[in-house]
Amino acid sequence: MSNSLTRDAGLRLGPVVLDTFVRHYLAKLPRPSTADDDADDAVPLRNDELLYDEVFHIVKVPSPPPPPPPADRAHRHTVEELQRFSNTRTPPTPASHTTRITIPPASCDDAARALVRALGGEDATKRAVGGVVWWQVRGVRGVSAEWMCAKKDLDDARRRERAERVSSPGPTEQGAEGEDEYYAPEMDGMKCILYLHGGGYYFGSVDQERYTIQRMARKIHGRVLAVNYRLAPQYPFPCALHDALAAYLYLTTPPPTAPHTPIPPQHIIIAGDSAGGGLALALLQTLRDTPIPSPAGAILISPWCDLTHSFPSIFENTHTDVIPPTGLSIHKPSALWPPPPTDAAKQMRDGLRASVRRALRRTRPDADVPDARPAGAPDQRAGTPDARAVDSPDQHMDSPDQRASHGSGLHRTDATAPLPADTAPASPQLQLYAPNALLGHPLVSPAVGYLGGLPPLLFVASDREVLRDEIVYTAHRAAHPERFPISDDVRAMYPVLADLDAATMTPTAVHLQVYDGASYPRLPPPSRADAPAPAPRRRRARSPRTLPVRAAGEILLPRDGRVLRARV
């Protein structure tokens, strides 16, 4: 195994499974309680179910805690190693029918035009993300995706087709090269889910969540299109959103070469977990503001709705969640992350620009690098592939200081203001997905935007996860948009909301489920199609009515009476 993270995780997996097995049953013996038991007692489901306890510890294997000295808090592996680890190929189960496809460039081009319209036009897009071309650059022609369905459901569809048309047609098109499966025409009559995987926007893949997605397809007796969208920091915002929108348009208006027939939007459900859930909310906002017909609804499993980390649970529930206590931004330094210091990045850009000018003058003495910027305007193209012709496609991220110069001032601080003695200046980019100046954008952090006018939403969260508070807040913001004013900074970053007022806001139908005693929500156990699913143990679903809104921007939790506040 060339990947050190894969090797380390493999070596630690056996001891972790055995240790968890022994501790799980020893914890049931009578003994005096200690401080070490607080984390286990906070998640009763781990004490009740061995499988849940095993999975909780196995998931934490690739993310070891940081070493004790505060000066050395980096994880032991680089971003590249984590990406390769999460992209490890997992074979489909024998009961699953899988087809690997590539969403063609035609759908990507249509999605790019729609995304530019949603961002407010070319000028607004340049101000927001630094250009209209660089985020369309990709390493492969198209977007990698997979169709999944259960073979049993496919056989049932074939029998129905045979009964209706007497004869059943054979396969018309094979899947990707090297695949044994193909897209069967009988799948066109099935229900459809567009699934966006999680992973903090910078790791994860369809292979990582294959068995969860296959189970979802089996439970709906339908098909799922799972998308391998581009990942940060190689491809930051809005690359992932561009790919998700391309996948949706591929379903509703497929090109002539697509094996499936057009799927009506009302027959599509968008689903996603963690970062995929946040991306699903961003996609729904884009469809609403374009406008493009919206799907029937969305399933949001622990969606990451606030990249600014403005809610208490992001800090309070670290010991009961699989997310490392230091978050998802601290890794062993590499060529990808963290970004270089501002001075070094500026020196590199200036040197590269000078080299391009010298090369052009040698080939054409009368030529020069064109610069159509108005006098005194910031260079919105600096650091992007459409401005750096000699750069590789994965080196296109704008420098944070360049984006901050033409972005909103939502997260900027006065450089001349003195900092408290116990405060250190923040890095220009704290999240891998977007620089600080864009963390308050509604398509990056849906919790700060307008979430009315969307199709019905199902929010699923757990009481012991770090994202709990922002999920509860976002669900209320979608159900009662008139109670949550939109800040001027958000309106400036997203011009579509400039003229929106409370009188024109329309509520979204929302169903919120918060599971007690769990650190991450689970799909219900398998059951017969004609039998009701058993109620989950030690968990209780809460409706939005039991989490009342106290005032604009505040939500009262019934358990302890605390008030959640967000910077909106």
Short mmCIF file of C-alpha atoms in Angstrom, two decimals, residues 158-169:
data_model
loop_
_atom_site.label_atom_id
_atom_site.label_comp_id
_atom_site.label_asym_id
_atom_site.label_seq_id
_atom_site.Cartn_x
_atom_site.Cartn_y
_atom_site.Cartn_z
CA ARG A 158 -38.33 -6.04 -16.46
CA ARG A 159 -41.25 -8.30 -15.60
CA ARG A 160 -43.61 -5.33 -15.59
CA GLU A 161 -42.17 -4.14 -18.87
CA ARG A 162 -42.55 -7.59 -20.35
CA ALA A 163 -46.14 -7.81 -19.20
CA GLU A 164 -46.97 -4.43 -20.71
CA ARG A 165 -45.12 -4.78 -24.00
CA VAL A 166 -45.06 -8.59 -24.31
CA SER A 167 -41.39 -8.53 -25.25
CA SER A 168 -38.58 -6.90 -23.31
CA PRO A 169 -35.83 -5.05 -25.26
#
